[in-house]
């Protein structure tokens, strides 16, 4: 067992944690912005954009990865523009891992943010407007603090989804050891090689992380409910 850990390559865990963390930050702010804009949109506009923002959640990750691969390929306008003007390459890079994970995980943050915003009493916002507060201050000083439990749970779940992303990441970033090889890709690769011991180890690691995340979300939401009950009393 000691020899197993001494020879173990920890890069899949490091790459996965880095990808999950960066993707969660990106999705957090994009999710807040998208949810805030959707709340102000009309019914038809809301229906269309809500469908677009939620789409990565319902289509196969490999389909999303294929679309991203076409979008960021150096042979396509966007990919060519990024490489020629900024020397930025997305395909077969760690940046590809982040983009793929962010796209797939984004709907979780968006849906949680929207649900949190919808639960806010509109009278509070109206009262803030009568006091002369700007929309920006109302959003950051009132709306976000009230919606904080839902936003935090969304961010945690987004991190978990990005951490375990496989389909889109494998399509866009590939599986380059020490560079783009995440835990999910490592499990798939060693399973093909018949190394069930190593696959089992990484599976246990993922399960432990996922369980810790679920417990954290439940504790966070439970604390929020208790605070609301105490305030009503």
mmCIF file of N, CA and C in Angstrom, residues 74-187:
data_model
loop_
_atom_site.group_PDB
_atom_site.id
_atom_site.type_symbol
_atom_site.label_atom_id
_atom_site.label_comp_id
_atom_site.label_asym_id
_atom_site.label_seq_id
_atom_site.Cartn_x
_atom_site.Cartn_y
_atom_site.Cartn_z
ATOM 1 N N UNK A 74 -8.706 26.208 -33.997
ATOM 2 C CA UNK A 74 -7.900 27.222 -34.683
ATOM 3 C C UNK A 74 -8.312 27.408 -36.140
ATOM 4 N N UNK A 75 -9.078 26.466 -36.646
ATOM 5 C CA UNK A 75 -9.554 26.572 -38.023
ATOM 6 C C UNK A 75 -10.859 27.362 -38.119
ATOM 7 N N UNK A 76 -11.426 27.731 -36.956
ATOM 8 C CA UNK A 76 -12.672 28.493 -36.901
ATOM 9 C C UNK A 76 -12.362 29.954 -36.568
ATOM 10 N N UNK A 77 -13.273 30.869 -36.938
ATOM 11 C CA UNK A 77 -12.997 32.309 -36.744
ATOM 12 C C UNK A 77 -12.596 32.700 -35.330
ATOM 13 N N UNK A 78 -13.358 32.241 -34.322
ATOM 14 C CA UNK A 78 -13.055 32.635 -32.942
ATOM 15 C C UNK A 78 -11.723 32.066 -32.485
ATOM 16 N N UNK A 79 -11.519 30.776 -32.696
ATOM 17 C CA UNK A 79 -10.256 30.154 -32.299
ATOM 18 C C UNK A 79 -9.070 30.763 -33.014
ATOM 19 N N UNK A 80 -9.242 31.063 -34.293
ATOM 20 C CA UNK A 80 -8.174 31.678 -35.079
ATOM 21 C C UNK A 80 -7.864 33.081 -34.564
ATOM 22 N N UNK A 81 -8.924 33.827 -34.230
ATOM 23 C CA UNK A 81 -8.755 35.201 -33.717
ATOM 24 C C UNK A 81 -8.006 35.192 -32.392
ATOM 25 N N UNK A 82 -8.378 34.311 -31.475
ATOM 26 C CA UNK A 82 -7.737 34.250 -30.163
ATOM 27 C C UNK A 82 -6.266 33.880 -30.280
ATOM 28 N N UNK A 83 -5.954 32.950 -31.183
ATOM 29 C CA UNK A 83 -4.572 32.497 -31.305
ATOM 30 C C UNK A 83 -3.696 33.528 -32.012
ATOM 31 N N UNK A 84 -4.206 34.115 -33.083
ATOM 32 C CA UNK A 84 -3.399 35.052 -33.866
ATOM 33 C C UNK A 84 -3.206 36.391 -33.174
ATOM 34 N N UNK A 85 -4.191 36.833 -32.391
ATOM 35 C CA UNK A 85 -4.105 38.147 -31.759
ATOM 36 C C UNK A 85 -3.623 38.107 -30.316
ATOM 37 N N UNK A 86 -3.915 37.018 -29.600
ATOM 38 C CA UNK A 86 -3.557 36.951 -28.179
ATOM 39 C C UNK A 86 -2.719 35.716 -27.842
ATOM 40 N N UNK A 87 -2.423 34.910 -28.846
ATOM 41 C CA UNK A 87 -1.667 33.671 -28.640
ATOM 42 C C UNK A 87 -2.343 32.756 -27.615
ATOM 43 N N UNK A 88 -3.667 32.758 -27.650
ATOM 44 C CA UNK A 88 -4.465 31.938 -26.732
ATOM 45 C C UNK A 88 -4.990 30.720 -27.486
ATOM 46 N N UNK A 89 -4.655 29.547 -26.985
ATOM 47 C CA UNK A 89 -5.138 28.299 -27.560
ATOM 48 C C UNK A 89 -6.013 27.593 -26.530
ATOM 49 N N UNK A 90 -7.182 27.186 -26.944
ATOM 50 C CA UNK A 90 -8.140 26.555 -26.031
ATOM 51 C C UNK A 90 -8.128 25.043 -26.156
ATOM 52 N N UNK A 91 -8.093 24.551 -27.367
ATOM 53 C CA UNK A 91 -8.141 23.111 -27.606
ATOM 54 C C UNK A 91 -6.868 22.447 -27.093
ATOM 55 N N UNK A 92 -7.036 21.336 -26.377
ATOM 56 C CA UNK A 92 -5.921 20.556 -25.820
ATOM 57 C C UNK A 92 -5.097 21.354 -24.798
ATOM 58 N N UNK A 93 -5.756 22.246 -24.047
ATOM 59 C CA UNK A 93 -5.072 23.022 -23.007
ATOM 60 C C UNK A 93 -5.905 23.006 -21.735
ATOM 61 N N UNK A 94 -5.267 23.441 -20.621
ATOM 62 C CA UNK A 94 -6.006 23.517 -19.359
ATOM 63 C C UNK A 94 -7.111 24.568 -19.433
ATOM 64 N N UNK A 95 -6.909 25.619 -20.218
ATOM 65 C CA UNK A 95 -7.968 26.609 -20.423
ATOM 66 C C UNK A 95 -9.205 25.946 -20.993
ATOM 67 N N UNK A 96 -9.001 24.951 -21.849
ATOM 68 C CA UNK A 96 -10.131 24.197 -22.388
ATOM 69 C C UNK A 96 -10.889 23.464 -21.300
ATOM 70 N N UNK A 97 -10.156 22.939 -20.305
ATOM 71 C CA UNK A 97 -10.804 22.280 -19.154
ATOM 72 C C UNK A 97 -11.721 23.252 -18.427
ATOM 73 N N UNK A 98 -11.207 24.459 -18.192
ATOM 74 C CA UNK A 98 -11.967 25.470 -17.452
ATOM 75 C C UNK A 98 -13.208 25.894 -18.232
ATOM 76 N N UNK A 99 -13.046 26.140 -19.519
ATOM 77 C CA UNK A 99 -14.178 26.578 -20.346
ATOM 78 C C UNK A 99 -15.244 25.489 -20.418
ATOM 79 N N UNK A 100 -14.827 24.261 -20.668
ATOM 80 C CA UNK A 100 -15.780 23.154 -20.764
ATOM 81 C C UNK A 100 -16.522 22.945 -19.444
ATOM 82 N N UNK A 101 -15.778 22.945 -18.343
ATOM 83 C CA UNK A 101 -16.399 22.747 -17.034
ATOM 84 C C UNK A 101 -17.333 23.902 -16.686
ATOM 85 N N UNK A 102 -16.956 25.127 -17.050
ATOM 86 C CA UNK A 102 -17.785 26.300 -16.768
ATOM 87 C C UNK A 102 -19.104 26.247 -17.539
ATOM 88 N N UNK A 103 -19.029 25.863 -18.799
ATOM 89 C CA UNK A 103 -20.237 25.780 -19.622
ATOM 90 C C UNK A 103 -21.207 24.742 -19.070
ATOM 91 N N UNK A 104 -20.690 23.582 -18.694
ATOM 92 C CA UNK A 104 -21.538 22.506 -18.195
ATOM 93 C C UNK A 104 -22.103 22.822 -16.809
ATOM 94 N N UNK A 105 -21.307 23.483 -15.968
ATOM 95 C CA UNK A 105 -21.720 23.751 -14.582
ATOM 96 C C UNK A 105 -22.546 25.026 -14.450
ATOM 97 N N UNK A 106 -22.471 25.912 -15.422
ATOM 98 C CA UNK A 106 -23.153 27.206 -15.340
ATOM 99 C C UNK A 106 -24.643 27.108 -14.999
ATOM 100 N N UNK A 107 -25.419 26.197 -15.629
ATOM 101 C CA UNK A 107 -26.856 26.143 -15.317
ATOM 102 C C UNK A 107 -27.174 25.952 -13.845
ATOM 103 N N UNK A 108 -26.325 25.223 -13.116
ATOM 104 C CA UNK A 108 -26.570 25.021 -11.689
ATOM 105 C C UNK A 108 -26.510 26.343 -10.929
ATOM 106 N N UNK A 109 -25.503 27.147 -11.225
ATOM 107 C CA UNK A 109 -25.374 28.448 -10.565
ATOM 108 C C UNK A 109 -26.503 29.376 -10.987
ATOM 109 N N UNK A 110 -26.811 29.382 -12.242
ATOM 110 C CA UNK A 110 -27.877 30.249 -12.759
ATOM 111 C C UNK A 110 -29.225 29.900 -12.134
ATOM 112 N N UNK A 111 -29.554 28.624 -12.102
ATOM 113 C CA UNK A 111 -30.848 28.210 -11.554
ATOM 114 C C UNK A 111 -30.944 28.500 -10.061
ATOM 115 N N UNK A 112 -29.863 28.266 -9.326
ATOM 116 C CA UNK A 112 -29.869 28.550 -7.886
ATOM 117 C C UNK A 112 -29.970 30.053 -7.624
ATOM 118 N N UNK A 113 -29.260 30.851 -8.410
ATOM 119 C CA UNK A 113 -29.311 32.303 -8.244
ATOM 120 C C UNK A 113 -30.703 32.830 -8.567
ATOM 121 N N UNK A 114 -31.280 32.349 -9.632
ATOM 122 C CA UNK A 114 -32.619 32.800 -10.008
ATOM 123 C C UNK A 114 -33.651 32.418 -8.946
ATOM 124 N N UNK A 115 -33.562 31.179 -8.437
ATOM 125 C CA UNK A 115 -34.492 30.741 -7.396
ATOM 126 C C UNK A 115 -34.332 31.588 -6.132
ATOM 127 N N UNK A 116 -33.084 31.919 -5.790
ATOM 128 C CA UNK A 116 -32.825 32.740 -4.595
ATOM 129 C C UNK A 116 -33.379 34.146 -4.777
ATOM 130 N N UNK A 117 -33.229 34.714 -5.967
ATOM 131 C CA UNK A 117 -33.730 36.066 -6.223
ATOM 132 C C UNK A 117 -35.258 36.107 -6.218
ATOM 133 N N UNK A 118 -35.886 35.048 -6.717
ATOM 134 C CA UNK A 118 -37.344 35.011 -6.793
ATOM 135 C C UNK A 118 -38.001 34.946 -5.411
ATOM 136 N N UNK A 119 -37.253 34.481 -4.413
ATOM 137 C CA UNK A 119 -37.802 34.356 -3.065
ATOM 138 C C UNK A 119 -37.704 35.654 -2.255
ATOM 139 N N UNK A 120 -37.031 36.651 -2.808
ATOM 140 C CA UNK A 120 -36.870 37.920 -2.097
ATOM 141 C C UNK A 120 -38.167 38.725 -2.171
ATOM 142 N N UNK A 121 -38.594 39.257 -1.052
ATOM 143 C CA UNK A 121 -39.807 40.078 -0.989
ATOM 144 C C UNK A 121 -39.613 41.351 -1.810
ATOM 145 N N UNK A 122 -40.462 41.560 -2.798
ATOM 146 C CA UNK A 122 -40.341 42.735 -3.668
ATOM 147 C C UNK A 122 -40.538 44.047 -2.914
ATOM 148 N N UNK A 123 -41.242 43.987 -1.783
ATOM 149 C CA UNK A 123 -41.466 45.206 -0.985
ATOM 150 C C UNK A 123 -40.151 45.764 -0.439
ATOM 151 N N UNK A 124 -39.206 44.874 -0.157
ATOM 152 C CA UNK A 124 -37.903 45.319 0.345
ATOM 153 C C UNK A 124 -37.171 46.127 -0.721
ATOM 154 N N UNK A 125 -37.238 45.662 -1.950
ATOM 155 C CA UNK A 125 -36.583 46.363 -3.059
ATOM 156 C C UNK A 125 -37.274 47.699 -3.328
ATOM 157 N N UNK A 126 -38.590 47.694 -3.274
ATOM 158 C CA UNK A 126 -39.337 48.939 -3.489
ATOM 159 C C UNK A 126 -39.024 49.963 -2.409
ATOM 160 N N UNK A 127 -38.900 49.490 -1.182
ATOM 161 C CA UNK A 127 -38.563 50.392 -0.074
ATOM 162 C C UNK A 127 -37.181 51.000 -0.264
ATOM 163 N N UNK A 128 -36.243 50.191 -0.750
ATOM 164 C CA UNK A 128 -34.886 50.691 -0.991
ATOM 165 C C UNK A 128 -34.881 51.740 -2.099
ATOM 166 N N UNK A 129 -35.729 51.558 -3.091
ATOM 167 C CA UNK A 129 -35.800 52.530 -4.179
ATOM 168 C C UNK A 129 -36.390 53.853 -3.702
ATOM 169 N N UNK A 130 -37.363 53.784 -2.824
ATOM 170 C CA UNK A 130 -37.961 55.018 -2.295
ATOM 171 C C UNK A 130 -36.963 55.807 -1.448
ATOM 172 N N UNK A 131 -35.955 55.093 -0.912
ATOM 173 C CA UNK A 131 -34.917 55.760 -0.125
ATOM 174 C C UNK A 131 -33.824 56.363 -1.014
ATOM 175 N N UNK A 132 -33.963 56.147 -2.318
ATOM 176 C CA UNK A 132 -33.031 56.762 -3.266
ATOM 177 C C UNK A 132 -31.793 55.946 -3.576
ATOM 178 N N UNK A 133 -31.784 54.684 -3.206
ATOM 179 C CA UNK A 133 -30.626 53.848 -3.504
ATOM 180 C C UNK A 133 -30.591 53.495 -4.989
ATOM 181 N N UNK A 134 -29.401 53.456 -5.555
ATOM 182 C CA UNK A 134 -29.250 53.079 -6.966
ATOM 183 C C UNK A 134 -29.485 51.586 -7.129
ATOM 184 N N UNK A 135 -29.778 51.170 -8.362
ATOM 185 C CA UNK A 135 -30.033 49.756 -8.625
ATOM 186 C C UNK A 135 -28.808 48.909 -8.293
ATOM 187 N N UNK A 136 -27.630 49.439 -8.544
ATOM 188 C CA UNK A 136 -26.407 48.688 -8.240
ATOM 189 C C UNK A 136 -26.261 48.463 -6.742
ATOM 190 N N UNK A 137 -26.503 49.508 -5.951
ATOM 191 C CA UNK A 137 -26.400 49.360 -4.494
ATOM 192 C C UNK A 137 -27.480 48.431 -3.953
ATOM 193 N N UNK A 138 -28.670 48.528 -4.530
ATOM 194 C CA UNK A 138 -29.756 47.641 -4.095
ATOM 195 C C UNK A 138 -29.365 46.181 -4.336
ATOM 196 N N UNK A 139 -28.759 45.940 -5.495
ATOM 197 C CA UNK A 139 -28.392 44.562 -5.846
ATOM 198 C C UNK A 139 -27.304 44.021 -4.917
ATOM 199 N N UNK A 140 -26.223 44.794 -4.740
ATOM 200 C CA UNK A 140 -25.077 44.296 -3.979
ATOM 201 C C UNK A 140 -25.245 44.437 -2.467
ATOM 202 N N UNK A 141 -25.994 45.419 -2.022
ATOM 203 C CA UNK A 141 -26.144 45.666 -0.583
ATOM 204 C C UNK A 141 -27.386 45.008 0.018
ATOM 205 N N UNK A 142 -28.382 44.706 -0.823
ATOM 206 C CA UNK A 142 -29.634 44.156 -0.294
ATOM 207 C C UNK A 142 -29.956 42.790 -0.891
ATOM 208 N N UNK A 143 -30.026 42.731 -2.227
ATOM 209 C CA UNK A 143 -30.453 41.496 -2.892
ATOM 210 C C UNK A 143 -29.465 40.353 -2.642
ATOM 211 N N UNK A 144 -28.188 40.587 -2.902
ATOM 212 C CA UNK A 144 -27.189 39.524 -2.755
ATOM 213 C C UNK A 144 -27.074 39.032 -1.308
ATOM 214 N N UNK A 145 -27.004 39.912 -0.299
ATOM 215 C CA UNK A 145 -26.943 39.400 1.079
ATOM 216 C C UNK A 145 -28.160 38.563 1.472
ATOM 217 N N UNK A 146 -29.359 38.976 1.034
ATOM 218 C CA UNK A 146 -30.554 38.208 1.370
ATOM 219 C C UNK A 146 -30.525 36.840 0.689
ATOM 220 N N UNK A 147 -30.064 36.830 -0.555
ATOM 221 C CA UNK A 147 -30.032 35.582 -1.329
ATOM 222 C C UNK A 147 -28.777 34.763 -1.068
ATOM 223 N N UNK A 148 -27.938 35.179 -0.129
ATOM 224 C CA UNK A 148 -26.638 34.544 0.081
ATOM 225 C C UNK A 148 -26.682 33.035 0.274
ATOM 226 N N UNK A 149 -27.577 32.455 1.087
ATOM 227 C CA UNK A 149 -27.571 30.990 1.251
ATOM 228 C C UNK A 149 -27.770 30.248 -0.072
ATOM 229 N N UNK A 150 -28.733 30.719 -0.873
ATOM 230 C CA UNK A 150 -28.965 30.083 -2.166
ATOM 231 C C UNK A 150 -27.806 30.254 -3.116
ATOM 232 N N UNK A 151 -27.174 31.425 -3.073
ATOM 233 C CA UNK A 151 -26.025 31.685 -3.948
ATOM 234 C C UNK A 151 -24.826 30.822 -3.555
ATOM 235 N N UNK A 152 -24.591 30.692 -2.265
ATOM 236 C CA UNK A 152 -23.471 29.877 -1.801
ATOM 237 C C UNK A 152 -23.684 28.398 -2.125
ATOM 238 N N UNK A 153 -24.914 27.919 -1.920
ATOM 239 C CA UNK A 153 -25.195 26.516 -2.259
ATOM 240 C C UNK A 153 -25.038 26.295 -3.758
ATOM 241 N N UNK A 154 -25.443 27.280 -4.561
ATOM 242 C CA UNK A 154 -25.256 27.182 -6.004
ATOM 243 C C UNK A 154 -23.784 27.125 -6.384
ATOM 244 N N UNK A 155 -22.973 27.946 -5.717
ATOM 245 C CA UNK A 155 -21.534 27.961 -5.998
ATOM 246 C C UNK A 155 -20.882 26.636 -5.623
ATOM 247 N N UNK A 156 -21.300 26.068 -4.492
ATOM 248 C CA UNK A 156 -20.729 24.792 -4.047
ATOM 249 C C UNK A 156 -21.097 23.672 -5.013
ATOM 250 N N UNK A 157 -22.365 23.637 -5.432
ATOM 251 C CA UNK A 157 -22.803 22.615 -6.380
ATOM 252 C C UNK A 157 -22.143 22.796 -7.745
ATOM 253 N N UNK A 158 -21.926 24.053 -8.113
ATOM 254 C CA UNK A 158 -21.235 24.336 -9.373
ATOM 255 C C UNK A 158 -19.811 23.802 -9.332
ATOM 256 N N UNK A 159 -19.145 24.009 -8.204
ATOM 257 C CA UNK A 159 -17.791 23.478 -8.033
ATOM 258 C C UNK A 159 -17.789 21.959 -8.161
ATOM 259 N N UNK A 160 -18.777 21.314 -7.541
ATOM 260 C CA UNK A 160 -18.852 19.854 -7.586
ATOM 261 C C UNK A 160 -19.074 19.359 -9.010
ATOM 262 N N UNK A 161 -19.948 20.052 -9.732
ATOM 263 C CA UNK A 161 -20.232 19.632 -11.117
ATOM 264 C C UNK A 161 -19.005 19.837 -12.003
ATOM 265 N N UNK A 162 -18.331 20.950 -11.825
ATOM 266 C CA UNK A 162 -17.127 21.227 -12.620
ATOM 267 C C UNK A 162 -16.018 20.239 -12.278
ATOM 268 N N UNK A 163 -15.939 19.869 -11.013
ATOM 269 C CA UNK A 163 -14.903 18.940 -10.564
ATOM 270 C C UNK A 163 -15.030 17.582 -11.249
ATOM 271 N N UNK A 164 -16.275 17.135 -11.437
ATOM 272 C CA UNK A 164 -16.502 15.805 -12.002
ATOM 273 C C UNK A 164 -16.819 15.794 -13.483
ATOM 274 N N UNK A 165 -16.675 16.909 -14.168
ATOM 275 C CA UNK A 165 -17.022 16.986 -15.587
ATOM 276 C C UNK A 165 -16.100 16.095 -16.415
ATOM 277 N N UNK A 166 -16.684 15.404 -17.387
ATOM 278 C CA UNK A 166 -15.888 14.499 -18.210
ATOM 279 C C UNK A 166 -16.120 14.684 -19.714
ATOM 280 N N UNK A 167 -17.379 14.598 -20.136
ATOM 281 C CA UNK A 167 -17.682 14.558 -21.562
ATOM 282 C C UNK A 167 -17.179 15.737 -22.361
ATOM 283 N N UNK A 168 -17.589 16.947 -21.979
ATOM 284 C CA UNK A 168 -17.183 18.146 -22.715
ATOM 285 C C UNK A 168 -15.686 18.395 -22.577
ATOM 286 N N UNK A 169 -15.143 18.103 -21.395
ATOM 287 C CA UNK A 169 -13.709 18.315 -21.158
ATOM 288 C C UNK A 169 -12.857 17.417 -22.047
ATOM 289 N N UNK A 170 -13.259 16.158 -22.151
ATOM 290 C CA UNK A 170 -12.494 15.231 -22.978
ATOM 291 C C UNK A 170 -12.540 15.623 -24.449
ATOM 292 N N UNK A 171 -13.659 16.211 -24.873
ATOM 293 C CA UNK A 171 -13.789 16.641 -26.264
ATOM 294 C C UNK A 171 -12.931 17.870 -26.551
ATOM 295 N N UNK A 172 -12.960 18.840 -25.642
ATOM 296 C CA UNK A 172 -12.289 20.114 -25.889
ATOM 297 C C UNK A 172 -10.826 20.114 -25.454
ATOM 298 N N UNK A 173 -10.549 19.579 -24.271
ATOM 299 C CA UNK A 173 -9.195 19.661 -23.707
ATOM 300 C C UNK A 173 -8.391 18.388 -23.873
ATOM 301 N N UNK A 174 -9.067 17.285 -24.167
ATOM 302 C CA UNK A 174 -8.345 16.029 -24.304
ATOM 303 C C UNK A 174 -7.922 15.462 -22.957
ATOM 304 N N UNK A 175 -7.059 14.484 -22.984
ATOM 305 C CA UNK A 175 -6.591 13.828 -21.763
ATOM 306 C C UNK A 175 -5.072 13.756 -21.782
ATOM 307 N N UNK A 176 -4.441 14.890 -21.486
ATOM 308 C CA UNK A 176 -2.987 14.987 -21.484
ATOM 309 C C UNK A 176 -2.507 14.911 -20.033
ATOM 310 N N UNK A 177 -1.764 13.884 -19.703
ATOM 311 C CA UNK A 177 -1.307 13.667 -18.329
ATOM 312 C C UNK A 177 -0.537 14.872 -17.807
ATOM 313 N N UNK A 178 -0.905 15.315 -16.611
ATOM 314 C CA UNK A 178 -0.229 16.442 -15.979
ATOM 315 C C UNK A 178 -0.628 17.790 -16.526
ATOM 316 N N UNK A 179 -1.518 17.818 -17.524
ATOM 317 C CA UNK A 179 -1.909 19.081 -18.150
ATOM 318 C C UNK A 179 -3.424 19.252 -18.201
ATOM 319 N N UNK A 180 -4.111 18.277 -18.773
ATOM 320 C CA UNK A 180 -5.579 18.356 -18.864
ATOM 321 C C UNK A 180 -6.249 17.104 -18.309
ATOM 322 N N UNK A 181 -5.450 16.177 -17.790
ATOM 323 C CA UNK A 181 -6.001 14.920 -17.286
ATOM 324 C C UNK A 181 -6.654 15.079 -15.926
ATOM 325 N N UNK A 182 -7.987 15.138 -15.871
ATOM 326 C CA UNK A 182 -8.727 15.276 -14.617
ATOM 327 C C UNK A 182 -8.973 13.905 -13.995
ATOM 328 N N UNK A 183 -9.595 13.893 -12.828
ATOM 329 C CA UNK A 183 -9.901 12.627 -12.158
ATOM 330 C C UNK A 183 -10.836 11.776 -13.003
ATOM 331 N N UNK A 184 -11.873 12.404 -13.547
ATOM 332 C CA UNK A 184 -12.838 11.654 -14.354
ATOM 333 C C UNK A 184 -12.172 11.008 -15.560
ATOM 334 N N UNK A 185 -11.283 11.752 -16.205
ATOM 335 C CA UNK A 185 -10.579 11.199 -17.357
ATOM 336 C C UNK A 185 -9.602 10.098 -16.946
ATOM 337 N N UNK A 186 -8.999 10.269 -15.774
ATOM 338 C CA UNK A 186 -8.065 9.269 -15.259
ATOM 339 C C UNK A 186 -8.788 7.951 -14.995
ATOM 340 N N UNK A 187 -9.973 8.029 -14.417
ATOM 341 C CA UNK A 187 -10.749 6.824 -14.131
ATOM 342 C C UNK A 187 -11.069 6.082 -15.425
#
